[in-house]
Amino acid sequence: MVDISIISGVIVFFVAAFFARRYATGCTYPPMISWTFSAIAIIYGMGWSLVIDSIFSGSEGIEGENWIIYSRNYLILHSVAVFIMMAGIILGWQVAGKYSNHIKKYFFINFSLSSKKLSFYAWIILIIGIFLRYLYVQAYGGWIDYLEYSATIRSGIFEINNSWSFLQPFGGLSLISSYLFFSAWHDAQHRGWKRRLTILGFFLAFLFSLYVLYSWLGRIGFVFFLATFFIFYLLNKKISSPVIISIALFGSIFAIYIIYLVSNYLELKGANSFAFFIAREISFPFVGFFAQFQRDEFLYRGFIDFIYSPLHLLPSSWTQNWFDDISEINTLVISGAKKGNYGVTGSIPVDLITLGIMQFSIAGIPIVGVMFGILIRFIQSMCEGIGGVFGIMLLAYFSIRLAFLAVFYAHPSHVIASNFSVLVCLIIIFALSKGSSIVKNSLR
């Protein structure tokens, strides 16, 4: 059964890679569903085979590996679940496509921006981001002293009375401003001193973003931050969509290697072997799936995690006793305790398939797949409606942060937290644009 499971991973890889290229063929830009299938090919295909081979060849040190070892007689169920999820995503993508033109029209009217306005809004967002970050770090002694506390804050074993703790998510505004500056910089119509000012803004935002990322100790966030600029460059140059998807498929190995180097440099979950590092880092979707399947205690949450999801927009200090986040439950099942208790210093993420099975058992997998397909098709239409360099940058951002990354970091709290800053950015731009229009109309 182990050998069959390894082969099933290879089959998943080629099937998902086929659909990734198929949807990309003939498109000006790779659609988000192609990025999703690329992630499925890499994690549920190649990653699955590597993890299973590592565990059953005697490698030790993979957290929760016993859940997989105890499930050796029905490992093939995971690959079956992957194909069910893929079918759900395709169905959701097709259903949402019927409303694509209406979505494009709305966002074209409300969010289409010239490079001049884009640069102006980027400066505003950068200033707001730096100011709010300044307020946040003061409780820890300032910009430099905060770095000494960041690791223990992240682990959940350290608390300090910070009345500005709710400003923590706004640190990502600097990342978004760097994206805006970079896209305005690459607009062919943006010339002269305004372009030079935009370039200056980009470098300021980029440097401050590196500080924020370092303080977050986010290895994946750092790599995907840089990858967004690279993907934007490829999209803006109108490189063939199948070529971009091929780069994503094989370039992901390079990205994982960068994460491996960063992990060793920061002494944060490093490893002596790159192969073992890969197996350990991408094992959690499979451990979570079989742990929940065997525990059989949290398989019928009834989509309550989606109902509660808007509450993740509120400060966590307000909502921490209202409900248990699904990643906390996953951590409890696998590690025996929640993050911050009994030596558990990190939460275990929930991937798309485990998210589905925890909602309504096996039946929850295609339902979550349909929901995800609808979501990425909506975002795709939004980016196409906005158009221009701003729309291309948003497409690059969401292709990585949502369509790709959310496959294996699918719990609603993470999806909302990782995209919180771009949501705030869109609200700021919408408010400023509407305010400007109202002022102009009143002066006529």
Short mmCIF file of C-alpha atoms in Angstrom, two decimals:
data_model
loop_
_atom_site.label_atom_id
_atom_site.label_comp_id
_atom_site.label_asym_id
_atom_site.label_seq_id
_atom_site.Cartn_x
_atom_site.Cartn_y
_atom_site.Cartn_z
CA MET A 1 0.00 0.00 0.00
CA VAL A 2 2.93 2.35 0.67
CA ASP A 3 4.31 1.88 -2.85
CA ILE A 4 0.86 2.39 -4.35
CA SER A 5 0.48 5.62 -2.37
CA ILE A 6 3.82 6.91 -3.65
CA ILE A 7 2.74 6.13 -7.22
CA SER A 8 -0.61 7.86 -6.60
CA GLY A 9 1.31 11.02 -5.70
CA VAL A 10 3.12 10.88 -9.03
CA ILE A 11 -0.23 10.50 -10.81
CA VAL A 12 -1.66 13.49 -8.90
CA PHE A 13 1.36 15.56 -9.93
CA PHE A 14 0.95 14.91 -13.65
CA VAL A 15 -2.85 15.28 -13.64
CA ALA A 16 -2.75 18.57 -11.71
CA ALA A 17 0.14 19.88 -13.84
CA PHE A 18 -1.87 19.01 -16.96
CA PHE A 19 -4.87 21.05 -15.77
CA ALA A 20 -2.59 23.91 -14.70
CA ARG A 21 -1.16 24.21 -18.22
CA ARG A 22 -4.51 23.52 -19.89
CA TYR A 23 -6.25 26.44 -18.19
CA ALA A 24 -3.25 28.69 -18.88
CA THR A 25 -3.13 27.93 -22.61
CA GLY A 26 -4.51 30.77 -24.70
CA CYS A 27 -4.74 33.24 -21.79
CA THR A 28 -2.92 36.58 -21.67
CA TYR A 29 -2.17 35.97 -18.00
CA PRO A 30 -2.19 32.63 -16.17
CA PRO A 31 -5.61 32.25 -14.51
CA MET A 32 -5.64 31.74 -10.77
CA ILE A 33 -6.97 28.21 -11.14
CA SER A 34 -3.69 27.32 -12.88
CA TRP A 35 -1.79 28.51 -9.82
CA THR A 36 -4.05 26.41 -7.60
CA PHE A 37 -3.43 23.28 -9.66
CA SER A 38 0.29 24.04 -9.61
CA ALA A 39 0.18 24.04 -5.80
CA ILE A 40 -1.80 20.80 -5.83
CA ALA A 41 0.77 19.20 -8.14
CA ILE A 42 3.69 20.26 -5.95
CA ILE A 43 2.26 19.56 -2.49
CA TYR A 44 -0.35 16.82 -2.92
CA GLY A 45 1.57 15.18 -5.75
CA MET A 46 5.33 15.39 -5.49
CA GLY A 47 5.26 16.38 -1.81
CA TRP A 48 3.01 13.48 -0.85
CA SER A 49 5.32 10.93 -2.46
CA LEU A 50 8.38 12.47 -0.79
CA VAL A 51 6.79 12.55 2.68
CA ILE A 52 5.52 8.96 2.48
CA ASP A 53 8.89 7.72 1.23
CA SER A 54 10.73 9.59 4.02
CA ILE A 55 8.49 8.32 6.81
CA PHE A 56 8.45 4.69 5.75
CA SER A 57 12.16 4.62 4.91
CA GLY A 58 13.02 5.26 8.55
CA SER A 59 13.44 9.04 8.77
CA GLU A 60 12.59 10.43 12.20
CA GLY A 61 11.70 13.90 13.41
CA ILE A 62 8.58 14.59 11.33
CA GLU A 63 5.96 15.89 13.75
CA GLY A 64 2.86 13.70 13.90
CA GLU A 65 4.32 11.01 11.63
CA ASN A 66 2.68 8.29 13.75
CA TRP A 67 -0.72 9.40 12.46
CA ILE A 68 0.44 8.49 8.96
CA ILE A 69 2.16 5.27 10.04
CA TYR A 70 -1.03 4.08 11.77
CA SER A 71 -2.96 4.80 8.55
CA ARG A 72 -0.69 2.81 6.24
CA ASN A 73 -3.52 0.50 5.12
CA TYR A 74 -5.62 3.32 3.70
CA LEU A 75 -3.10 5.96 2.63
CA ILE A 76 -4.62 5.92 -0.86
CA LEU A 77 -7.64 7.77 0.58
CA HIS A 78 -5.69 11.01 0.54
CA SER A 79 -5.06 10.92 -3.21
CA VAL A 80 -8.75 10.07 -3.75
CA ALA A 81 -9.63 13.13 -1.65
CA VAL A 82 -7.30 15.25 -3.82
CA PHE A 83 -9.17 14.29 -7.00
CA ILE A 84 -12.50 15.05 -5.31
CA MET A 85 -11.17 18.47 -4.30
CA MET A 86 -9.93 19.16 -7.84
CA ALA A 87 -13.38 18.37 -9.27
CA GLY A 88 -14.98 20.77 -6.77
CA ILE A 89 -12.56 23.57 -7.64
CA ILE A 90 -13.24 23.17 -11.36
CA LEU A 91 -17.01 23.24 -10.76
CA GLY A 92 -16.79 26.37 -8.60
CA TRP A 93 -14.57 28.09 -11.19
CA GLN A 94 -17.06 27.38 -13.96
CA VAL A 95 -20.09 28.47 -11.94
CA ALA A 96 -18.51 31.79 -10.91
CA GLY A 97 -17.45 32.41 -14.51
CA LYS A 98 -21.07 33.18 -15.42
CA TYR A 99 -20.89 36.38 -13.37
CA SER A 100 -17.39 37.40 -14.43
CA ASN A 101 -18.41 40.32 -16.68
CA HIS A 102 -20.55 41.94 -13.96
CA ILE A 103 -17.66 41.78 -11.50
CA LYS A 104 -15.21 43.22 -14.03
CA LYS A 105 -17.53 46.13 -14.80
CA TYR A 106 -17.93 47.08 -11.14
CA PHE A 107 -14.21 47.12 -10.38
CA PHE A 108 -13.35 48.87 -13.63
CA ILE A 109 -15.65 51.74 -12.65
CA ASN A 110 -14.45 52.04 -9.04
CA PHE A 111 -10.78 51.03 -9.01
CA SER A 112 -9.12 51.80 -12.35
CA LEU A 113 -6.15 54.06 -11.55
CA SER A 114 -3.53 56.03 -13.43
CA SER A 115 0.11 55.57 -12.41
CA LYS A 116 0.05 59.10 -10.97
CA LYS A 117 -2.79 58.26 -8.59
CA LEU A 118 -1.28 54.86 -7.85
CA SER A 119 1.97 56.44 -6.69
CA PHE A 120 0.09 59.03 -4.63
CA TYR A 121 -1.97 56.37 -2.86
CA ALA A 122 1.20 54.32 -2.29
CA TRP A 123 2.78 57.23 -0.39
CA ILE A 124 -0.33 57.61 1.77
CA ILE A 125 -0.44 53.88 2.56
CA LEU A 126 3.29 53.79 3.35
CA ILE A 127 3.03 56.76 5.73
CA ILE A 128 0.02 55.21 7.47
CA GLY A 129 1.81 51.87 7.72
CA ILE A 130 4.99 53.35 9.25
CA PHE A 131 3.01 55.48 11.71
CA LEU A 132 0.84 52.59 12.91
CA ARG A 133 3.90 50.34 13.22
CA TYR A 134 5.62 53.04 15.27
CA LEU A 135 2.71 53.08 17.72
CA TYR A 136 2.77 49.29 17.96
CA VAL A 137 6.48 48.83 18.71
CA GLN A 138 6.65 51.53 21.40
CA ALA A 139 5.38 49.10 24.04
CA TYR A 140 8.45 46.94 23.37
CA GLY A 141 10.97 49.76 23.58
CA GLY A 142 11.06 50.94 19.97
CA TRP A 143 12.08 49.69 16.54
CA ILE A 144 15.21 47.77 17.55
CA ASP A 145 14.16 46.47 20.96
CA TYR A 146 11.00 44.99 19.46
CA LEU A 147 13.12 42.53 17.45
CA GLU A 148 14.27 40.94 20.73
CA TYR A 149 10.67 40.10 21.64
CA SER A 150 9.31 39.10 18.23
CA ALA A 151 10.20 35.39 18.44
CA THR A 152 8.59 34.87 21.85
CA ILE A 153 5.52 36.89 20.82
CA ARG A 154 5.13 34.73 17.72
CA SER A 155 5.44 31.52 19.76
CA GLY A 156 2.58 32.54 22.04
CA ILE A 157 4.58 32.07 25.25
CA PHE A 158 5.15 35.76 25.95
CA GLU A 159 2.70 38.56 26.53
CA ILE A 160 3.12 42.22 27.31
CA ASN A 161 0.40 44.74 28.00
CA ASN A 162 0.30 46.62 24.70
CA SER A 163 -2.75 48.81 24.22
CA TRP A 164 -1.82 49.04 20.52
CA SER A 165 -1.62 45.27 19.93
CA PHE A 166 -4.55 45.45 17.50
CA LEU A 167 -2.27 47.38 15.12
CA GLN A 168 -0.03 44.35 14.53
CA PRO A 169 -1.72 43.32 11.22
CA PHE A 170 -1.29 46.83 9.79
CA GLY A 171 2.45 46.24 9.49
CA GLY A 172 1.68 44.62 6.15
CA LEU A 173 0.65 48.00 4.69
CA SER A 174 4.31 48.69 3.92
CA LEU A 175 4.44 45.52 1.81
CA ILE A 176 1.37 46.60 -0.13
CA SER A 177 2.77 50.11 -0.67
CA SER A 178 5.97 48.60 -2.12
CA TYR A 179 3.82 46.63 -4.57
CA LEU A 180 1.98 49.81 -5.57
CA PHE A 181 5.20 51.78 -6.05
CA PHE A 182 6.73 48.96 -8.08
CA SER A 183 3.73 48.68 -10.40
CA ALA A 184 3.56 52.48 -10.91
CA TRP A 185 7.30 52.49 -11.63
CA HIS A 186 6.78 50.00 -14.46
CA ASP A 187 3.99 51.96 -16.11
CA ALA A 188 5.36 53.18 -19.46
CA GLN A 189 3.37 56.43 -19.14
CA HIS A 190 4.95 57.31 -15.79
CA ARG A 191 7.91 59.58 -16.63
CA GLY A 192 10.01 62.48 -15.35
CA TRP A 193 10.44 63.58 -11.76
CA LYS A 194 7.24 61.81 -10.72
CA ARG A 195 8.75 58.50 -11.80
CA ARG A 196 11.94 59.23 -9.86
CA LEU A 197 9.86 60.05 -6.79
CA THR A 198 8.02 56.76 -7.26
CA ILE A 199 11.32 54.86 -7.42
CA LEU A 200 12.43 56.56 -4.19
CA GLY A 201 9.15 55.57 -2.56
CA PHE A 202 9.60 51.98 -3.68
CA PHE A 203 13.04 51.63 -2.12
CA LEU A 204 11.86 53.20 1.15
CA ALA A 205 8.83 50.90 1.25
CA PHE A 206 10.93 47.88 0.27
CA LEU A 207 13.48 48.45 3.03
CA PHE A 208 10.80 49.00 5.66
CA SER A 209 9.00 45.88 4.43
CA LEU A 210 12.17 43.85 5.02
CA TYR A 211 12.22 45.14 8.60
CA VAL A 212 8.58 44.13 9.09
CA LEU A 213 9.15 40.68 7.59
CA TYR A 214 12.22 40.14 9.76
CA SER A 215 10.25 41.12 12.86
CA TRP A 216 7.53 38.64 11.88
CA LEU A 217 10.15 35.88 11.44
CA GLY A 218 8.08 34.64 8.52
CA ARG A 219 10.25 32.51 6.24
CA ILE A 220 7.51 31.86 3.71
CA GLY A 221 6.32 35.46 3.83
CA PHE A 222 9.80 36.70 2.95
CA VAL A 223 10.13 34.40 -0.08
CA PHE A 224 6.63 35.10 -1.37
CA PHE A 225 7.13 38.84 -0.90
CA LEU A 226 10.07 38.73 -3.32
CA ALA A 227 8.31 36.27 -5.62
CA THR A 228 5.40 38.69 -6.10
CA PHE A 229 7.69 41.23 -7.79
CA PHE A 230 9.11 38.52 -10.04
CA ILE A 231 5.67 37.25 -11.06
CA PHE A 232 4.49 40.82 -11.73
CA TYR A 233 7.51 41.36 -13.97
CA LEU A 234 6.68 38.22 -15.98
CA LEU A 235 3.01 39.18 -16.26
CA ASN A 236 3.78 42.77 -17.23
CA LYS A 237 6.16 41.53 -19.95
CA LYS A 238 3.35 39.27 -21.19
CA ILE A 239 5.46 36.14 -21.02
CA SER A 240 3.52 33.10 -22.29
CA SER A 241 1.10 31.86 -19.62
CA PRO A 242 2.10 28.16 -19.96
CA VAL A 243 5.75 29.22 -19.59
CA ILE A 244 4.95 31.13 -16.38
CA ILE A 245 3.11 28.12 -14.97
CA SER A 246 6.06 25.89 -15.86
CA ILE A 247 8.33 28.33 -14.03
CA ALA A 248 5.99 28.16 -11.04
CA LEU A 249 6.00 24.37 -11.04
CA PHE A 250 9.76 23.96 -11.15
CA GLY A 251 10.71 27.29 -9.59
CA SER A 252 8.88 26.30 -6.41
CA ILE A 253 11.71 23.89 -5.63
CA PHE A 254 14.11 26.83 -5.76
CA ALA A 255 11.76 28.84 -3.52
CA ILE A 256 11.69 26.00 -0.99
CA TYR A 257 15.49 25.93 -1.07
CA ILE A 258 15.56 29.67 -0.30
CA ILE A 259 13.21 29.02 2.63
CA TYR A 260 15.62 26.28 3.74
CA LEU A 261 18.55 28.73 3.68
CA VAL A 262 16.56 31.45 5.47
CA SER A 263 15.46 28.94 8.12
CA ASN A 264 19.05 27.92 8.83
CA TYR A 265 20.21 31.55 8.85
CA LEU A 266 17.50 32.62 11.31
CA GLU A 267 17.95 29.37 13.26
CA LEU A 268 14.21 28.87 12.86
CA LYS A 269 13.31 25.23 12.15
CA GLY A 270 16.47 24.65 10.13
CA ALA A 271 17.73 21.22 9.08
CA ASN A 272 20.97 19.51 8.10
CA SER A 273 19.45 17.92 4.99
CA PHE A 274 17.44 19.73 2.30
CA ALA A 275 15.48 16.55 1.46
CA PHE A 276 14.50 16.06 5.11
CA PHE A 277 13.65 19.77 5.40
CA ILE A 278 11.18 19.44 2.51
CA ALA A 279 9.57 16.30 3.93
CA ARG A 280 9.25 17.86 7.39
CA GLU A 281 7.90 21.23 6.22
CA ILE A 282 5.21 19.88 3.88
CA SER A 283 4.09 16.93 6.00
CA PHE A 284 1.45 18.85 7.97
CA PRO A 285 -1.36 18.59 5.36
CA PHE A 286 -1.08 14.81 5.40
CA VAL A 287 -0.59 14.49 9.15
CA GLY A 288 -3.61 16.73 9.71
CA PHE A 289 -5.79 14.76 7.30
CA PHE A 290 -5.13 11.37 8.89
CA ALA A 291 -5.10 12.72 12.46
CA GLN A 292 -8.57 14.19 12.01
CA PHE A 293 -9.77 11.12 10.14
CA GLN A 294 -8.64 8.79 12.94
CA ARG A 295 -9.65 11.03 15.85
CA ASP A 296 -13.14 11.37 14.32
CA GLU A 297 -14.10 14.07 16.80
CA PHE A 298 -14.01 17.24 14.71
CA LEU A 299 -15.28 16.03 11.32
CA TYR A 300 -18.68 17.75 11.49
CA ARG A 301 -18.06 21.39 12.31
CA GLY A 302 -20.83 22.29 9.89
CA PHE A 303 -18.91 25.12 8.15
CA ILE A 304 -18.93 27.13 11.36
CA ASP A 305 -15.36 28.23 10.55
CA PHE A 306 -16.65 30.11 7.50
CA ILE A 307 -19.50 31.68 9.47
CA TYR A 308 -17.03 32.95 12.06
CA SER A 309 -14.47 34.06 9.47
CA PRO A 310 -15.50 37.78 9.36
CA LEU A 311 -14.70 37.96 13.09
CA HIS A 312 -11.03 37.46 12.24
CA LEU A 313 -11.08 41.05 10.98
CA LEU A 314 -11.49 42.15 14.61
CA PRO A 315 -8.58 42.31 17.09
CA SER A 316 -7.83 38.81 18.39
CA SER A 317 -7.86 40.12 21.97
CA TRP A 318 -11.58 40.77 21.53
CA THR A 319 -12.50 37.39 20.07
CA GLN A 320 -10.03 34.95 21.64
CA ASN A 321 -12.64 33.42 23.97
CA TRP A 322 -15.52 33.45 21.50
CA PHE A 323 -14.58 30.36 19.50
CA ASP A 324 -11.75 27.93 18.83
CA ASP A 325 -9.89 28.56 15.60
CA ILE A 326 -9.68 25.46 13.42
CA SER A 327 -5.87 25.59 13.39
CA GLU A 328 -5.91 25.49 17.22
CA ILE A 329 -8.05 22.36 17.08
CA ASN A 330 -5.73 20.81 14.51
CA THR A 331 -2.75 21.59 16.74
CA LEU A 332 -4.54 20.12 19.76
CA VAL A 333 -5.27 16.86 17.96
CA ILE A 334 -1.75 16.43 16.53
CA SER A 335 0.43 17.88 19.31
CA GLY A 336 -1.79 17.23 22.33
CA ALA A 337 -2.07 20.90 23.31
CA LYS A 338 -2.82 24.29 21.83
CA LYS A 339 -0.17 26.84 20.90
CA GLY A 340 1.37 28.44 23.98
CA ASN A 341 0.53 25.50 26.27
CA TYR A 342 2.67 22.61 27.52
CA GLY A 343 5.66 23.55 25.40
CA VAL A 344 3.77 23.83 22.11
CA THR A 345 5.25 26.96 20.48
CA GLY A 346 3.61 26.87 17.06
CA SER A 347 0.20 26.18 15.57
CA ILE A 348 -0.22 23.57 12.85
CA PRO A 349 -1.90 25.00 9.73
CA VAL A 350 -4.93 23.48 8.05
CA ASP A 351 -4.75 22.76 4.33
CA LEU A 352 -7.67 22.83 1.90
CA ILE A 353 -8.49 19.11 2.11
CA THR A 354 -8.24 18.92 5.90
CA LEU A 355 -10.41 22.05 6.09
CA GLY A 356 -13.02 20.27 3.99
CA ILE A 357 -12.98 17.02 5.95
CA MET A 358 -13.34 18.92 9.23
CA GLN A 359 -16.51 20.63 8.01
CA PHE A 360 -18.62 17.68 6.89
CA SER A 361 -16.34 14.64 6.66
CA ILE A 362 -15.69 13.39 3.10
CA ALA A 363 -18.70 15.33 1.76
CA GLY A 364 -17.12 18.56 2.97
CA ILE A 365 -14.16 18.19 0.59
CA PRO A 366 -16.01 18.90 -2.71
CA ILE A 367 -18.11 21.62 -1.05
CA VAL A 368 -15.01 23.48 0.14
CA GLY A 369 -13.50 22.90 -3.32
CA VAL A 370 -16.49 24.59 -4.97
CA MET A 371 -16.28 27.51 -2.53
CA PHE A 372 -12.58 27.94 -3.22
CA GLY A 373 -13.13 27.78 -6.99
CA ILE A 374 -15.77 30.51 -6.72
CA LEU A 375 -13.48 32.67 -4.59
CA ILE A 376 -10.48 32.56 -6.93
CA ARG A 377 -12.70 33.17 -9.98
CA PHE A 378 -14.17 36.25 -8.26
CA ILE A 379 -10.68 37.58 -7.47
CA GLN A 380 -9.56 36.83 -11.03
CA SER A 381 -12.47 38.88 -12.42
CA MET A 382 -11.75 41.68 -9.95
CA CYS A 383 -8.13 41.97 -11.09
CA GLU A 384 -9.11 41.87 -14.77
CA GLY A 385 -11.71 44.57 -14.16
CA ILE A 386 -9.24 46.90 -12.44
CA GLY A 387 -6.77 46.39 -15.29
CA GLY A 388 -3.56 48.34 -15.89
CA VAL A 389 -0.42 47.82 -13.82
CA PHE A 390 -2.48 47.90 -10.61
CA GLY A 391 -4.65 45.03 -11.80
CA ILE A 392 -1.57 43.07 -12.92
CA MET A 393 0.10 43.55 -9.54
CA LEU A 394 -3.03 42.44 -7.70
CA LEU A 395 -3.22 39.39 -9.96
CA ALA A 396 0.41 38.54 -9.15
CA TYR A 397 -0.24 39.03 -5.44
CA PHE A 398 -3.42 36.96 -5.22
CA SER A 399 -2.08 34.27 -7.54
CA ILE A 400 0.64 33.58 -4.98
CA ARG A 401 -0.95 34.54 -1.66
CA LEU A 402 -4.40 33.07 -2.32
CA ALA A 403 -4.60 30.72 -5.30
CA PHE A 404 -1.26 29.04 -4.54
CA LEU A 405 -0.54 29.46 -0.84
CA ALA A 406 -4.08 28.95 0.46
CA VAL A 407 -4.08 25.38 -0.82
CA PHE A 408 -1.93 24.38 2.14
CA TYR A 409 -2.68 27.35 4.46
CA ALA A 410 -6.44 27.30 4.05
CA HIS A 411 -7.83 28.03 7.51
CA PRO A 412 -9.95 31.21 7.32
CA SER A 413 -8.00 33.02 10.04
CA HIS A 414 -4.78 32.71 8.03
CA VAL A 415 -6.40 33.61 4.71
CA ILE A 416 -7.89 36.76 6.22
CA ALA A 417 -4.76 37.69 8.20
CA SER A 418 -2.43 37.22 5.21
CA ASN A 419 -4.66 39.34 2.98
CA PHE A 420 -5.78 41.87 5.60
CA SER A 421 -3.41 44.60 4.42
CA VAL A 422 -4.47 44.41 0.79
CA LEU A 423 -8.11 44.60 1.90
CA VAL A 424 -7.33 47.74 3.92
CA CYS A 425 -5.45 49.11 0.90
CA LEU A 426 -8.46 48.62 -1.38
CA ILE A 427 -10.73 50.31 1.17
CA ILE A 428 -8.36 53.30 1.41
CA ILE A 429 -8.13 53.62 -2.37
CA PHE A 430 -11.91 53.31 -2.75
CA ALA A 431 -12.53 55.94 -0.05
CA LEU A 432 -9.98 58.38 -1.49
CA SER A 433 -11.25 57.89 -5.04
CA LYS A 434 -14.87 58.42 -4.05
CA GLY A 435 -13.97 61.37 -1.85
CA SER A 436 -12.05 62.97 -4.70
CA SER A 437 -14.99 62.48 -7.07
CA ILE A 438 -17.43 64.02 -4.59
CA VAL A 439 -15.20 67.08 -4.11
CA LYS A 440 -14.79 67.56 -7.87
CA ASN A 441 -18.53 67.27 -8.50
CA SER A 442 -19.32 69.76 -5.74
CA LEU A 443 -16.97 72.34 -7.29
CA ARG A 444 -18.60 72.19 -10.71
#
